[in-house]
Amino acid sequence: MKNLTVLISGASIAGPALAHWLTRYGCTVTVVERAPAVRPGGQAVDFKGATHRSVLDRMGILDDVLARQTGGQDQTIIDAAGKPRAVIPGEFTGGDIEIRRGDLAEILYAHSDCEYLFGDTITALTETADGVDVTFATAEPRRFDLVVGADGIHSNVRRLAFGPERDYVEYLGYHYALAELGEDVADGDAVMYNEPGRMTAVGGPKASAFFVFASPEPAYDRTDTARQRKLLADAYRGAGWRVPELIAKVPEAREFYLDSLSRVTIDRYSRGRVVLLGDAAYGNTLGGFGTGLALVGAYVLAGELLAAGGDHRVAFARYEEQFRGYAKISQRGSAGPFLAPPSPLRIKLRDWTFKSRFLLGLMLKATDRFATDIELKDYAPGS
């Protein structure tokens, strides 16, 4: 595929993973990313089962990931007095391998030998008979054979090529926020506190403060961080435990991110020469499978392009055929009611599942089954 030029939008996880495979297979790849550099920090992400491990190994990054893994830590659910209610084991929250999202992004970036356009974004896509003419906010217009949207649930590529976000993204009734509030906040131990419709967690290898809360869908500018910080403060007004102390630090947080819990539903992953990958195609916020789906999806998409000799019509159809069944887990449920149950009774029932070895075992078996529910082809050249 040495003559195939591919533009990938998004330099978080799915984009650099796909770039790794496509450059290995001989494509000329460009990645465009709105942020000025690879974004650090973020919550820990995890991999589960033999399928995820196999993809990491085939990429040649398994040792690097293992060297920077956080080691999955138990999380204690507490009441307002700080008394333990239940313990979420590290194997549930961290899978088989857990690593901070920013560390994984750095590893993927280092293993993707291609051109990056940081601090830029796509403003228009015009497909022709032999390519896609792309206009950027900053860079000069260029033509590519294929364009990939690996730019998250709020995908710009999906909006430009498929239609407005409201047609594909369903709000699930909750928001989440990550705030780096300083090392003194965490106290080392990973703990989680609940009130009906609200969750606060600190400590462990994740961001120093993590919030999930039920909310009507508010209207706000996703670039207006001040408005988002106020939205979080308003949502936690009157909360107990250490929440007032944590919320008071949010205005000065070094890093802050807030977004909705939403699910992407789309009939087709591709349209012409444009294809979607990762959360842009099958995202479910905090669903627990997003990172694994992104890496496996990148492997399959690149492999099918290789197998089809760069014929995108054949490759995109095979990618969807191979992957849609595996990605169905992202269409199930919502993490919101689990992390921030809506009533005292639901909180008790959730806690009880972690006290029961039987129920916990069932949940762990289910996640393992979903994570391995695909047969990986060997796409290696000459195989």
CSV table of C-alpha atoms in Angstrom, one decimal:
chain,number,residue,atom,x,y,z
A,1,MET,CA,0.0,0.0,0.0
A,2,LYS,CA,3.0,2.3,-0.6
A,3,ASN,CA,0.9,4.7,-2.8
A,4,LEU,CA,-2.0,5.0,-0.3
A,5,THR,CA,-2.2,8.4,1.5
A,6,VAL,CA,-4.3,8.4,4.7
A,7,LEU,CA,-5.4,11.3,6.9
A,8,ILE,CA,-6.3,10.4,10.5
A,9,SER,CA,-8.1,12.9,12.7
A,10,GLY,CA,-7.3,12.4,16.4
A,11,ALA,CA,-4.0,11.7,18.2
A,12,SER,CA,-5.4,10.2,21.4
A,13,ILE,CA,-5.5,6.3,21.3
A,14,ALA,CA,-7.2,5.0,18.2
A,15,GLY,CA,-5.5,7.4,15.8
A,16,PRO,CA,-1.9,6.7,16.6
A,17,ALA,CA,-2.7,3.0,16.9
A,18,LEU,CA,-4.0,3.0,13.3
A,19,ALA,CA,-1.1,5.1,12.2
A,20,HIS,CA,1.3,2.5,13.6
A,21,TRP,CA,-0.2,-0.3,11.5
A,22,LEU,CA,-0.7,1.7,8.3
A,23,THR,CA,2.9,3.0,8.3
A,24,ARG,CA,4.1,-0.6,8.9
A,25,TYR,CA,2.1,-1.6,5.9
A,26,GLY,CA,3.6,1.1,3.7
A,27,CYS,CA,1.0,3.8,3.7
A,28,THR,CA,1.9,7.5,3.9
A,29,VAL,CA,0.0,8.7,7.0
A,30,THR,CA,-0.8,12.2,8.4
A,31,VAL,CA,-2.4,12.6,11.8
A,32,VAL,CA,-4.1,15.9,12.6
A,33,GLU,CA,-4.9,16.9,16.2
A,34,ARG,CA,-6.6,19.9,17.6
A,35,ALA,CA,-4.4,19.9,20.8
A,36,PRO,CA,-0.9,21.4,20.6
A,37,ALA,CA,0.7,18.1,21.6
A,38,VAL,CA,0.0,14.6,22.8
A,39,ARG,CA,-2.3,15.2,25.8
A,40,PRO,CA,-0.9,14.0,29.1
A,41,GLY,CA,-2.7,12.8,32.2
A,42,GLY,CA,-6.3,11.6,32.2
A,43,GLN,CA,-7.7,8.6,34.0
A,44,ALA,CA,-6.2,5.1,33.9
A,45,VAL,CA,-7.4,2.8,31.1
A,46,ASP,CA,-7.2,-0.9,31.0
A,47,PHE,CA,-6.9,-4.0,28.9
A,48,LYS,CA,-8.7,-7.3,29.5
A,49,GLY,CA,-8.0,-10.8,28.3
A,50,ALA,CA,-6.0,-12.5,25.6
A,51,THR,CA,-7.3,-10.5,22.7
A,52,HIS,CA,-6.2,-7.2,24.0
A,53,ARG,CA,-2.8,-8.6,25.1
A,54,SER,CA,-2.3,-10.2,21.7
A,55,VAL,CA,-2.9,-6.9,19.9
A,56,LEU,CA,-0.4,-5.1,22.2
A,57,ASP,CA,2.1,-7.8,21.6
A,58,ARG,CA,1.7,-7.8,17.8
A,59,MET,CA,2.1,-4.0,17.9
A,60,GLY,CA,5.4,-4.5,19.7
A,61,ILE,CA,4.4,-2.2,22.6
A,62,LEU,CA,3.4,-4.8,25.2
A,63,ASP,CA,6.7,-4.5,27.2
A,64,ASP,CA,6.5,-0.7,27.1
A,65,VAL,CA,2.9,-0.8,28.4
A,66,LEU,CA,3.8,-3.3,31.2
A,67,ALA,CA,6.7,-1.1,32.2
A,68,ARG,CA,4.4,1.8,32.8
A,69,GLN,CA,1.4,0.0,34.1
A,70,THR,CA,-0.2,1.3,37.3
A,71,GLY,CA,-0.8,-2.1,38.8
A,72,GLY,CA,-4.5,-1.8,39.5
A,73,GLN,CA,-5.5,-0.8,43.0
A,74,ASP,CA,-8.4,-1.8,45.2
A,75,GLN,CA,-10.9,1.1,45.7
A,76,THR,CA,-12.9,1.4,48.9
A,77,ILE,CA,-16.4,2.6,48.9
A,78,ILE,CA,-17.0,4.8,52.0
A,79,ASP,CA,-19.8,6.6,53.7
A,80,ALA,CA,-19.9,10.3,54.8
A,81,ALA,CA,-17.9,9.5,57.9
A,82,GLY,CA,-15.2,7.7,55.9
A,83,LYS,CA,-16.3,4.3,57.1
A,84,PRO,CA,-15.8,1.5,54.5
A,85,ARG,CA,-19.0,0.1,52.9
A,86,ALA,CA,-17.4,-2.2,50.3
A,87,VAL,CA,-14.2,-2.8,48.3
A,88,ILE,CA,-14.0,-2.8,44.5
A,89,PRO,CA,-11.1,-5.1,43.7
A,90,GLY,CA,-8.3,-3.8,41.4
A,91,GLU,CA,-9.0,-6.7,39.0
A,92,PHE,CA,-12.4,-5.2,38.3
A,93,THR,CA,-11.4,-1.5,37.9
A,94,GLY,CA,-8.1,-2.1,36.3
A,95,GLY,CA,-8.5,-5.3,34.2
A,96,ASP,CA,-5.4,-7.3,33.5
A,97,ILE,CA,-3.2,-4.3,32.6
A,98,GLU,CA,-3.9,-0.8,33.7
A,99,ILE,CA,-2.0,2.3,32.5
A,100,ARG,CA,-2.7,6.0,32.6
A,101,ARG,CA,-4.2,7.3,29.3
A,102,GLY,CA,-1.5,9.9,28.8
A,103,ASP,CA,1.2,7.3,29.2
A,104,LEU,CA,-0.4,5.0,26.7
A,105,ALA,CA,-0.8,7.9,24.3
A,106,GLU,CA,2.9,8.7,24.6
A,107,ILE,CA,3.8,5.1,23.8
A,108,LEU,CA,1.5,5.0,20.8
A,109,TYR,CA,2.9,8.3,19.5
A,110,ALA,CA,6.5,7.0,19.8
A,111,HIS,CA,5.6,3.9,17.8
A,112,SER,CA,3.8,5.7,14.9
A,113,ASP,CA,6.3,6.9,12.4
A,114,CYS,CA,4.3,9.4,10.5
A,115,GLU,CA,3.5,13.2,10.1
A,116,TYR,CA,1.6,14.9,12.9
A,117,LEU,CA,-0.2,18.3,12.5
A,118,PHE,CA,-0.7,19.5,16.0
A,119,GLY,CA,-2.8,22.5,16.8
A,120,ASP,CA,-4.9,22.1,13.7
A,121,THR,CA,-8.3,20.7,12.6
A,122,ILE,CA,-10.2,19.8,9.5
A,123,THR,CA,-12.7,22.4,8.3
A,124,ALA,CA,-14.1,20.7,5.2
A,125,LEU,CA,-14.1,17.4,3.3
A,126,THR,CA,-14.9,17.1,-0.4
A,127,GLU,CA,-14.8,13.6,-1.9
A,128,THR,CA,-13.9,13.2,-5.5
A,129,ALA,CA,-13.6,10.2,-7.8
A,130,ASP,CA,-10.0,9.6,-6.8
A,131,GLY,CA,-9.6,11.1,-3.3
A,132,VAL,CA,-10.8,13.5,-0.6
A,133,ASP,CA,-9.9,17.2,-0.7
A,134,VAL,CA,-9.3,18.4,2.8
A,135,THR,CA,-9.3,21.9,4.1
A,136,PHE,CA,-7.6,22.7,7.4
A,137,ALA,CA,-7.9,25.6,9.8
A,138,THR,CA,-4.2,26.3,9.5
A,139,ALA,CA,-2.4,24.0,7.1
A,140,GLU,CA,-2.6,24.3,3.4
A,141,PRO,CA,-5.4,22.2,1.7
A,142,ARG,CA,-4.3,18.7,0.6
A,143,ARG,CA,-5.8,15.6,-1.1
A,144,PHE,CA,-5.7,12.2,0.5
A,145,ASP,CA,-6.9,8.8,-0.7
A,146,LEU,CA,-8.7,8.1,2.6
A,147,VAL,CA,-9.8,10.0,5.7
A,148,VAL,CA,-10.3,8.3,9.1
A,149,GLY,CA,-12.2,9.9,12.0
A,150,ALA,CA,-10.6,8.7,15.2
A,151,ASP,CA,-11.5,11.9,17.0
A,152,GLY,CA,-13.8,10.7,19.8
A,153,ILE,CA,-17.5,10.8,20.6
A,154,HIS,CA,-17.7,14.5,19.5
A,155,SER,CA,-16.1,13.6,16.2
A,156,ASN,CA,-15.5,16.4,13.8
A,157,VAL,CA,-15.0,14.0,10.9
A,158,ARG,CA,-18.3,12.3,11.6
A,159,ARG,CA,-20.0,15.7,11.6
A,160,LEU,CA,-18.5,16.8,8.3
A,161,ALA,CA,-19.0,13.5,6.5
A,162,PHE,CA,-22.1,11.9,8.1
A,163,GLY,CA,-24.1,14.7,9.6
A,164,PRO,CA,-24.8,16.6,12.9
A,165,GLU,CA,-23.8,15.0,16.2
A,166,ARG,CA,-27.5,15.0,17.4
A,167,ASP,CA,-28.2,12.3,14.8
A,168,TYR,CA,-25.7,9.8,16.2
A,169,VAL,CA,-24.9,10.7,19.9
A,170,GLU,CA,-27.4,9.9,22.7
A,171,TYR,CA,-27.0,11.6,26.0
A,172,LEU,CA,-27.2,9.1,28.9
A,173,GLY,CA,-28.3,11.5,31.7
A,174,TYR,CA,-24.9,11.9,33.4
A,175,HIS,CA,-21.7,13.9,33.3
A,176,TYR,CA,-18.2,13.2,34.5
A,177,ALA,CA,-15.3,15.4,35.4
A,178,LEU,CA,-11.6,14.9,36.0
A,179,ALA,CA,-9.7,17.4,38.1
A,180,GLU,CA,-6.0,17.4,39.1
A,181,LEU,CA,-6.2,19.0,42.5
A,182,GLY,CA,-2.7,18.2,43.9
A,183,GLU,CA,-1.1,15.3,45.6
A,184,ASP,CA,-2.3,16.4,49.1
A,185,VAL,CA,-5.9,15.6,48.0
A,186,ALA,CA,-5.5,11.9,47.4
A,187,ASP,CA,-3.8,10.7,50.7
A,188,GLY,CA,-2.6,7.6,48.8
A,189,ASP,CA,-5.7,5.5,49.2
A,190,ALA,CA,-8.3,5.1,46.4
A,191,VAL,CA,-11.8,5.8,47.9
A,192,MET,CA,-15.2,6.5,46.4
A,193,TYR,CA,-18.1,8.3,48.0
A,194,ASN,CA,-21.7,8.3,46.9
A,195,GLU,CA,-24.9,10.2,47.4
A,196,PRO,CA,-27.9,9.6,45.2
A,197,GLY,CA,-27.0,10.7,41.7
A,198,ARG,CA,-23.5,11.8,42.7
A,199,MET,CA,-20.1,10.1,43.0
A,200,THR,CA,-16.7,11.5,44.1
A,201,ALA,CA,-13.5,9.5,44.0
A,202,VAL,CA,-9.9,10.4,44.9
A,203,GLY,CA,-6.6,8.5,45.2
A,204,GLY,CA,-5.0,5.7,43.3
A,205,PRO,CA,-3.4,5.9,39.9
A,206,LYS,CA,-6.3,7.8,38.4
A,207,ALA,CA,-6.8,11.5,38.3
A,208,SER,CA,-6.7,13.0,41.8
A,209,ALA,CA,-10.4,13.7,41.7
A,210,PHE,CA,-13.1,12.0,39.6
A,211,PHE,CA,-16.8,13.0,39.6
A,212,VAL,CA,-19.9,11.5,38.1
A,213,PHE,CA,-23.3,13.1,38.5
A,214,ALA,CA,-26.8,12.8,37.1
A,215,SER,CA,-27.9,15.9,35.3
A,216,PRO,CA,-30.5,17.1,32.7
A,217,GLU,CA,-28.6,17.8,29.5
A,218,PRO,CA,-27.2,21.3,29.9
A,219,ALA,CA,-26.2,23.6,27.1
A,220,TYR,CA,-22.6,24.8,27.4
A,221,ASP,CA,-19.7,25.5,25.1
A,222,ARG,CA,-17.2,22.6,25.4
A,223,THR,CA,-14.3,25.1,25.2
A,224,ASP,CA,-15.7,27.2,28.1
A,225,THR,CA,-13.8,25.7,31.0
A,226,ALA,CA,-15.0,28.3,33.5
A,227,ARG,CA,-18.6,27.5,32.7
A,228,GLN,CA,-17.9,23.8,33.1
A,229,ARG,CA,-16.2,24.2,36.5
A,230,LYS,CA,-19.3,26.2,37.7
A,231,LEU,CA,-21.5,23.4,36.3
A,232,LEU,CA,-19.7,20.9,38.4
A,233,ALA,CA,-19.8,23.1,41.5
A,234,ASP,CA,-23.5,23.6,41.2
A,235,ALA,CA,-24.1,19.9,40.8
A,236,TYR,CA,-22.4,19.1,44.1
A,237,ARG,CA,-23.8,21.9,46.1
A,238,GLY,CA,-24.7,20.6,49.6
A,239,ALA,CA,-22.8,17.4,49.3
A,240,GLY,CA,-21.2,15.7,52.3
A,241,TRP,CA,-17.9,14.0,53.2
A,242,ARG,CA,-14.9,15.9,51.8
A,243,VAL,CA,-16.7,17.1,48.7
A,244,PRO,CA,-16.9,20.8,49.6
A,245,GLU,CA,-13.1,20.8,50.2
A,246,LEU,CA,-12.5,19.2,46.8
A,247,ILE,CA,-15.0,21.4,44.9
A,248,ALA,CA,-13.4,24.5,46.4
A,249,LYS,CA,-10.1,23.5,44.7
A,250,VAL,CA,-11.7,23.0,41.3
A,251,PRO,CA,-11.4,26.7,40.1
A,252,GLU,CA,-7.6,26.5,40.4
A,253,ALA,CA,-7.2,22.9,39.1
A,254,ARG,CA,-4.1,22.5,37.0
A,255,GLU,CA,-6.0,20.2,34.6
A,256,PHE,CA,-9.8,20.0,34.3
A,257,TYR,CA,-12.0,18.1,31.9
A,258,LEU,CA,-15.8,17.7,31.9
A,259,ASP,CA,-18.0,15.9,29.4
A,260,SER,CA,-21.3,14.0,29.1
A,261,LEU,CA,-21.8,10.3,29.4
A,262,SER,CA,-23.0,9.5,25.9
A,263,ARG,CA,-23.3,6.7,23.4
A,264,VAL,CA,-22.7,6.7,19.7
A,265,THR,CA,-25.1,4.7,17.4
A,266,ILE,CA,-24.5,4.7,13.7
A,267,ASP,CA,-25.7,2.4,10.9
A,268,ARG,CA,-22.5,2.4,9.0
A,269,TYR,CA,-18.9,3.0,10.0
A,270,SER,CA,-17.9,4.4,6.5
A,271,ARG,CA,-19.2,6.7,3.8
A,272,GLY,CA,-17.3,6.7,0.6
A,273,ARG,CA,-13.6,7.2,1.3
A,274,VAL,CA,-14.2,8.3,5.0
A,275,VAL,CA,-14.3,5.8,7.8
A,276,LEU,CA,-14.8,6.1,11.6
A,277,LEU,CA,-12.7,4.3,14.3
A,278,GLY,CA,-12.9,4.1,18.1
A,279,ASP,CA,-15.3,6.3,20.0
A,280,ALA,CA,-16.3,8.2,16.9
A,281,ALA,CA,-18.0,5.0,15.6
A,282,TYR,CA,-18.9,3.0,18.7
A,283,GLY,CA,-18.1,5.0,21.8
A,284,ASN,CA,-19.9,4.7,25.2
A,285,THR,CA,-18.4,7.0,27.8
A,286,LEU,CA,-16.8,5.2,30.8
A,287,GLY,CA,-18.2,2.0,29.4
A,288,GLY,CA,-14.9,0.2,30.4
A,289,PHE,CA,-14.1,-1.1,26.9
A,290,GLY,CA,-13.3,2.0,24.9
A,291,THR,CA,-9.5,1.7,24.9
A,292,GLY,CA,-9.5,-2.0,24.0
A,293,LEU,CA,-12.1,-1.5,21.3
A,294,ALA,CA,-9.9,1.3,19.8
A,295,LEU,CA,-6.8,-0.8,19.6
A,296,VAL,CA,-8.5,-3.9,18.3
A,297,GLY,CA,-10.5,-1.8,15.8
A,298,ALA,CA,-7.3,-0.1,14.5
A,299,TYR,CA,-5.7,-3.6,14.0
A,300,VAL,CA,-8.7,-4.9,12.1
A,301,LEU,CA,-9.2,-1.7,10.0
A,302,ALA,CA,-5.5,-1.6,8.9
A,303,GLY,CA,-5.4,-5.3,8.4
A,304,GLU,CA,-8.5,-5.3,6.1
A,305,LEU,CA,-7.0,-2.5,4.1
A,306,LEU,CA,-3.8,-4.5,3.7
A,307,ALA,CA,-5.8,-7.7,2.8
A,308,ALA,CA,-7.8,-5.7,0.2
A,309,GLY,CA,-4.7,-4.2,-1.4
A,310,GLY,CA,-5.8,-0.7,-0.4
A,311,ASP,CA,-9.3,-1.0,-2.0
A,312,HIS,CA,-11.3,0.9,0.6
A,313,ARG,CA,-14.7,-0.3,-0.6
A,314,VAL,CA,-13.8,-3.9,0.1
A,315,ALA,CA,-11.8,-3.1,3.2
A,316,PHE,CA,-14.3,-0.9,4.9
A,317,ALA,CA,-17.1,-3.5,4.4
A,318,ARG,CA,-14.9,-6.2,5.8
A,319,TYR,CA,-13.9,-4.1,8.8
A,320,GLU,CA,-17.5,-3.5,9.6
A,321,GLU,CA,-18.4,-7.1,9.1
A,322,GLN,CA,-15.5,-8.3,11.4
A,323,PHE,CA,-15.9,-5.6,14.1
A,324,ARG,CA,-19.6,-4.6,14.6
A,325,GLY,CA,-20.4,-7.7,16.6
A,326,TYR,CA,-17.4,-7.2,18.8
A,327,ALA,CA,-18.3,-3.5,19.3
A,328,LYS,CA,-21.8,-4.3,20.4
A,329,ILE,CA,-20.8,-4.2,24.1
A,330,SER,CA,-20.4,-0.4,23.7
A,331,GLN,CA,-24.1,-0.2,22.9
A,332,ARG,CA,-25.2,-1.8,26.2
A,333,GLY,CA,-26.0,0.1,29.3
A,334,SER,CA,-24.6,3.1,30.9
A,335,ALA,CA,-21.9,3.5,33.6
A,336,GLY,CA,-23.7,6.4,35.2
A,337,PRO,CA,-26.3,4.5,37.3
A,338,PHE,CA,-23.6,2.1,38.4
A,339,LEU,CA,-21.1,4.7,39.4
A,340,ALA,CA,-23.6,7.2,40.8
A,341,PRO,CA,-26.8,5.2,41.6
A,342,PRO,CA,-29.9,7.4,41.7
A,343,SER,CA,-31.3,6.3,45.2
A,344,PRO,CA,-30.0,5.1,48.6
A,345,LEU,CA,-31.4,1.6,47.8
A,346,ARG,CA,-29.6,1.4,44.5
A,347,ILE,CA,-26.4,2.5,46.2
A,348,LYS,CA,-26.8,-0.4,48.7
A,349,LEU,CA,-27.5,-2.9,46.0
A,350,ARG,CA,-24.5,-1.8,44.0
A,351,ASP,CA,-22.3,-2.1,47.1
A,352,TRP,CA,-23.7,-5.5,47.8
A,353,THR,CA,-22.5,-6.9,44.4
A,354,PHE,CA,-18.9,-6.3,45.5
A,355,LYS,CA,-19.5,-8.0,48.8
A,356,SER,CA,-20.8,-11.1,47.1
A,357,ARG,CA,-18.0,-13.2,45.6
A,358,PHE,CA,-20.5,-15.0,43.4
A,359,LEU,CA,-21.9,-11.8,41.8
A,360,LEU,CA,-18.4,-10.3,41.5
A,361,GLY,CA,-17.2,-13.5,39.8
A,362,LEU,CA,-20.1,-13.3,37.3
A,363,MET,CA,-19.2,-9.7,36.4
A,364,LEU,CA,-15.6,-10.5,35.9
A,365,LYS,CA,-16.4,-13.5,33.7
A,366,ALA,CA,-18.8,-11.3,31.6
A,367,THR,CA,-16.1,-8.6,31.0
A,368,ASP,CA,-13.6,-11.3,30.0
A,369,ARG,CA,-16.1,-12.8,27.6
A,370,PHE,CA,-16.9,-9.5,26.0
A,371,ALA,CA,-13.2,-8.5,25.7
A,372,THR,CA,-12.3,-11.7,23.8
A,373,ASP,CA,-15.4,-12.1,21.7
A,374,ILE,CA,-13.5,-11.8,18.3
A,375,GLU,CA,-11.2,-14.0,16.4
A,376,LEU,CA,-8.1,-12.0,15.3
A,377,LYS,CA,-6.9,-12.7,11.8
A,378,ASP,CA,-3.2,-12.7,11.0
A,379,TYR,CA,-2.8,-9.8,8.6
A,380,ALA,CA,1.0,-10.0,8.5
A,381,PRO,CA,2.3,-9.4,4.9
A,382,GLY,CA,3.0,-12.8,3.3
A,383,SER,CA,0.9,-14.8,5.8
